[in-house]
Amino acid sequence: MAGDVLATSTVVVVDDHQVNVALLERLLDGAGVGRVHGFTDPREALNHCAASLPDLVLLDLHMPHLDGFAVMSALEELVPDGVFLPVLVLTADATAEVKERALAARAKDFLTKPFDRTEVVLRVTNLLETRALHRRLEDHNAELRSSLDARTAAERAMAEEQRRRHERIDAALAPGGLTMAFQPIGDLATGDVVGAEALSRFTGEPHRPPNEWFAEAETAGRGAELELAAIAAALDQLPALPPGAFLAVNASPATATASDLTALLADQPAERLVLELTEHRAVDDYVPLLAALDHLRDRGVRVAVDDTGAGYAGLSHLLRLRPDIVKLDIVLTRDIHTDPVRRALATALIAFAAEIGATIVAEGIESADELATLRHIGIAWGQGYHLARPGRLPFCTARLAHRAKQG
């Protein structure tokens, strides 16, 4: 370590006697010090230090123009805060008074004239190693400060983003921030409207799909709050649905298990309600979810599973939930008339639904060919742009009936 420290160090020697400067330069070069700069004029030495700060200064105390104490005072002004620049005093006066004064001026050690080679190398090495350790400590502290600053900045940014999230959610929950659209669900055999799915629409900034609003609310810890607000807004319009048609409202498993949902549905006609369970990640614990769904079923509320054939709504999910309605995801509906694999999977789900007493609803019907194929394989109900787009209540059902009969 000492050799590496010496080889990478710069030492400045200041003594008004050229013979002393030459001797010290020779001793330090022989010891392996990387760069040694000697000066007999302390003013030139200070100019050099101002341009390029050394790692160690060997400084005579008694010199013309500026004595060693004045030089040390000037160095204090040159050295940046936090930087350790050791000064090794050169003096023939070894009295306690001189040493105390030098220590008070921030000197770190002494070399007494005439110089002993071993003592010079030892004291220089010790101070340069101390300087190197101090530099490493400062670098480490700088890294820690940088890391702490970065972490603090990141935490502030996260806190600010969280604050903005809450502002956006508050705006969505304010009057006029959340509106509802309703998409008819039709009997594919008759064209009759059997129900409608309530879909959230957000009027505020930023303009983005509803699922992104709910995802942000979930991130802010307010997912259930926003879902419940949407369900309440949908329930307010239940009387405007065609007589006997059900209202399907969307809820995540977390919202489905919330006591607030039970209270919200308490005074509603349960036989006209369908809780459409949406899930974009795997359910961690089915026990509380199944208990909550059983309670709703006991009251007459039906349960639907959304996105079947995509995401996490797989067979295991269906087996656990045993829904009353199975919604066939658009990934299976799209181009089903040209894809035998999609038709085979849809046919299998029809048989599965029949075994558990559930009804299939095909989502995303966008063409007459898709509609015809779905009817042919036995899908009972459906929804999609080909039948009717989401809109306000009361909606016109004539087009849905016409399209269904065409299919």
mmCIF file of N, CA and C in Angstrom, residues 110-160:
data_model
loop_
_atom_site.group_PDB
_atom_site.id
_atom_site.type_symbol
_atom_site.label_atom_id
_atom_site.label_comp_id
_atom_site.label_asym_id
_atom_site.label_seq_id
_atom_site.Cartn_x
_atom_site.Cartn_y
_atom_site.Cartn_z
ATOM 1 N N PHE A 110 6.593 17.227 12.230
ATOM 2 C CA PHE A 110 7.825 18.014 12.210
ATOM 3 C C PHE A 110 8.972 17.173 11.676
ATOM 4 N N LEU A 111 9.856 17.840 10.953
ATOM 5 C CA LEU A 111 11.168 17.284 10.610
ATOM 6 C C LEU A 111 12.217 18.277 11.097
ATOM 7 N N THR A 112 13.138 17.783 11.889
ATOM 8 C CA THR A 112 14.164 18.658 12.472
ATOM 9 C C THR A 112 15.426 18.607 11.620
ATOM 10 N N LYS A 113 15.941 19.784 11.333
ATOM 11 C CA LYS A 113 17.208 19.895 10.599
ATOM 12 C C LYS A 113 18.375 19.635 11.562
ATOM 13 N N PRO A 114 19.447 19.018 11.085
ATOM 14 C CA PRO A 114 19.648 18.417 9.759
ATOM 15 C C PRO A 114 18.789 17.160 9.607
ATOM 16 N N PHE A 115 18.405 16.830 8.330
ATOM 17 C CA PHE A 115 17.461 15.761 8.052
ATOM 18 C C PHE A 115 18.096 14.386 8.136
ATOM 19 N N ASP A 116 17.339 13.474 8.713
ATOM 20 C CA ASP A 116 17.717 12.053 8.712
ATOM 21 C C ASP A 116 16.883 11.356 7.643
ATOM 22 N N ARG A 117 17.556 10.626 6.738
ATOM 23 C CA ARG A 117 16.845 10.037 5.601
ATOM 24 C C ARG A 117 15.691 9.148 6.055
ATOM 25 N N THR A 118 15.954 8.271 7.015
ATOM 26 C CA THR A 118 14.917 7.335 7.470
ATOM 27 C C THR A 118 13.730 8.077 8.052
ATOM 28 N N GLU A 119 14.034 9.111 8.841
ATOM 29 C CA GLU A 119 12.950 9.873 9.453
ATOM 30 C C GLU A 119 12.137 10.604 8.393
ATOM 31 N N VAL A 120 12.797 11.181 7.377
ATOM 32 C CA VAL A 120 12.094 11.879 6.300
ATOM 33 C C VAL A 120 11.124 10.932 5.592
ATOM 34 N N VAL A 121 11.635 9.758 5.178
ATOM 35 C CA VAL A 121 10.794 8.810 4.437
ATOM 36 C C VAL A 121 9.637 8.321 5.300
ATOM 37 N N LEU A 122 9.927 8.034 6.575
ATOM 38 C CA LEU A 122 8.896 7.520 7.466
ATOM 39 C C LEU A 122 7.780 8.543 7.673
ATOM 40 N N ARG A 123 8.152 9.792 7.983
ATOM 41 C CA ARG A 123 7.122 10.796 8.261
ATOM 42 C C ARG A 123 6.337 11.185 7.003
ATOM 43 N N VAL A 124 7.055 11.262 5.887
ATOM 44 C CA VAL A 124 6.361 11.557 4.627
ATOM 45 C C VAL A 124 5.389 10.437 4.273
ATOM 46 N N THR A 125 5.850 9.181 4.415
ATOM 47 C CA THR A 125 4.997 8.032 4.108
ATOM 48 C C THR A 125 3.758 8.016 4.993
ATOM 49 N N ASN A 126 3.965 8.250 6.291
ATOM 50 C CA ASN A 126 2.826 8.240 7.218
ATOM 51 C C ASN A 126 1.778 9.290 6.839
ATOM 52 N N LEU A 127 2.250 10.499 6.519
ATOM 53 C CA LEU A 127 1.302 11.566 6.187
ATOM 54 C C LEU A 127 0.600 11.315 4.851
ATOM 55 N N LEU A 128 1.342 10.761 3.877
ATOM 56 C CA LEU A 128 0.715 10.474 2.594
ATOM 57 C C LEU A 128 -0.309 9.344 2.728
ATOM 58 N N GLU A 129 -0.015 8.346 3.549
ATOM 59 C CA GLU A 129 -0.990 7.279 3.786
ATOM 60 C C GLU A 129 -2.224 7.823 4.495
ATOM 61 N N THR A 130 -2.006 8.723 5.459
ATOM 62 C CA THR A 130 -3.141 9.349 6.142
ATOM 63 C C THR A 130 -3.983 10.149 5.165
ATOM 64 N N ARG A 131 -3.277 10.882 4.264
ATOM 65 C CA ARG A 131 -3.987 11.660 3.231
ATOM 66 C C ARG A 131 -4.793 10.730 2.315
ATOM 67 N N ALA A 132 -4.213 9.581 1.933
ATOM 68 C CA ALA A 132 -4.917 8.644 1.053
ATOM 69 C C ALA A 132 -6.135 8.054 1.743
ATOM 70 N N LEU A 133 -5.992 7.707 3.024
ATOM 71 C CA LEU A 133 -7.124 7.178 3.773
ATOM 72 C C LEU A 133 -8.233 8.214 3.893
ATOM 73 N N HIS A 134 -7.817 9.447 4.148
ATOM 74 C CA HIS A 134 -8.805 10.517 4.258
ATOM 75 C C HIS A 134 -9.536 10.712 2.930
ATOM 76 N N ARG A 135 -8.793 10.629 1.826
ATOM 77 C CA ARG A 135 -9.420 10.801 0.511
ATOM 78 C C ARG A 135 -10.419 9.686 0.233
ATOM 79 N N ARG A 136 -10.023 8.433 0.586
ATOM 80 C CA ARG A 136 -10.942 7.322 0.385
ATOM 81 C C ARG A 136 -12.196 7.485 1.236
ATOM 82 N N LEU A 137 -11.996 7.958 2.461
ATOM 83 C CA LEU A 137 -13.136 8.195 3.333
ATOM 84 C C LEU A 137 -14.035 9.276 2.756
ATOM 85 N N GLU A 138 -13.427 10.335 2.233
ATOM 86 C CA GLU A 138 -14.215 11.406 1.629
ATOM 87 C C GLU A 138 -14.957 10.914 0.397
ATOM 88 N N ASP A 139 -14.274 10.083 -0.412
ATOM 89 C CA ASP A 139 -14.940 9.530 -1.596
ATOM 90 C C ASP A 139 -16.118 8.649 -1.179
ATOM 91 N N HIS A 140 -15.892 7.844 -0.131
ATOM 92 C CA HIS A 140 -16.965 6.986 0.364
ATOM 93 C C HIS A 140 -18.128 7.825 0.885
ATOM 94 N N ASN A 141 -17.790 8.864 1.638
ATOM 95 C CA ASN A 141 -18.840 9.740 2.161
ATOM 96 C C ASN A 141 -19.581 10.453 1.030
ATOM 97 N N ALA A 142 -18.821 10.824 -0.014
ATOM 98 C CA ALA A 142 -19.451 11.486 -1.157
ATOM 99 C C ALA A 142 -20.419 10.526 -1.851
ATOM 100 N N GLU A 143 -20.020 9.255 -1.971
ATOM 101 C CA GLU A 143 -20.907 8.261 -2.562
ATOM 102 C C GLU A 143 -22.164 8.078 -1.710
ATOM 103 N N LEU A 144 -21.954 8.038 -0.392
ATOM 104 C CA LEU A 144 -23.104 7.903 0.494
ATOM 105 C C LEU A 144 -24.037 9.104 0.376
ATOM 106 N N ARG A 145 -23.421 10.307 0.311
ATOM 107 C CA ARG A 145 -24.245 11.518 0.175
ATOM 108 C C ARG A 145 -25.005 11.514 -1.149
ATOM 109 N N SER A 146 -24.286 11.087 -2.207
ATOM 110 C CA SER A 146 -24.935 11.026 -3.518
ATOM 111 C C SER A 146 -26.078 10.022 -3.511
ATOM 112 N N SER A 147 -25.811 8.854 -2.893
ATOM 113 C CA SER A 147 -26.853 7.830 -2.815
ATOM 114 C C SER A 147 -28.033 8.324 -1.987
ATOM 115 N N LEU A 148 -27.719 8.986 -0.862
ATOM 116 C CA LEU A 148 -28.785 9.515 -0.015
ATOM 117 C C LEU A 148 -29.569 10.598 -0.741
ATOM 118 N N ASP A 149 -28.840 11.473 -1.459
ATOM 119 C CA ASP A 149 -29.522 12.533 -2.213
ATOM 120 C C ASP A 149 -30.433 11.935 -3.277
ATOM 121 N N ALA A 150 -29.901 10.891 -3.964
ATOM 122 C CA ALA A 150 -30.715 10.249 -5.004
ATOM 123 C C ALA A 150 -31.951 9.594 -4.407
ATOM 124 N N ARG A 151 -31.753 8.931 -3.247
ATOM 125 C CA ARG A 151 -32.881 8.277 -2.599
ATOM 126 C C ARG A 151 -33.899 9.316 -2.120
ATOM 127 N N THR A 152 -33.380 10.402 -1.549
ATOM 128 C CA THR A 152 -34.277 11.458 -1.086
ATOM 129 C C THR A 152 -35.056 12.066 -2.239
ATOM 130 N N ALA A 153 -34.342 12.294 -3.355
ATOM 131 C CA ALA A 153 -35.015 12.855 -4.531
ATOM 132 C C ALA A 153 -36.065 11.889 -5.054
ATOM 133 N N ALA A 154 -35.723 10.589 -5.057
ATOM 134 C CA ALA A 154 -36.683 9.588 -5.535
ATOM 135 C C ALA A 154 -37.901 9.532 -4.617
ATOM 136 N N GLU A 155 -37.663 9.605 -3.295
ATOM 137 C CA GLU A 155 -38.771 9.572 -2.350
ATOM 138 C C GLU A 155 -39.653 10.813 -2.500
ATOM 139 N N ARG A 156 -39.007 11.954 -2.726
ATOM 140 C CA ARG A 156 -39.787 13.175 -2.940
ATOM 141 C C ARG A 156 -40.606 13.078 -4.216
ATOM 142 N N ALA A 157 -39.975 12.521 -5.273
ATOM 143 C CA ALA A 157 -40.695 12.364 -6.533
ATOM 144 C C ALA A 157 -41.867 11.399 -6.363
ATOM 145 N N MET A 158 -41.629 10.307 -5.616
ATOM 146 C CA MET A 158 -42.710 9.346 -5.372
ATOM 147 C C MET A 158 -43.829 9.987 -4.562
ATOM 148 N N ALA A 159 -43.434 10.769 -3.535
ATOM 149 C CA ALA A 159 -44.442 11.431 -2.710
ATOM 150 C C ALA A 159 -45.248 12.433 -3.540
ATOM 151 N N GLU A 160 -44.545 13.145 -4.436
ATOM 152 C CA GLU A 160 -45.233 14.112 -5.286
ATOM 153 C C GLU A 160 -46.169 13.405 -6.261
#
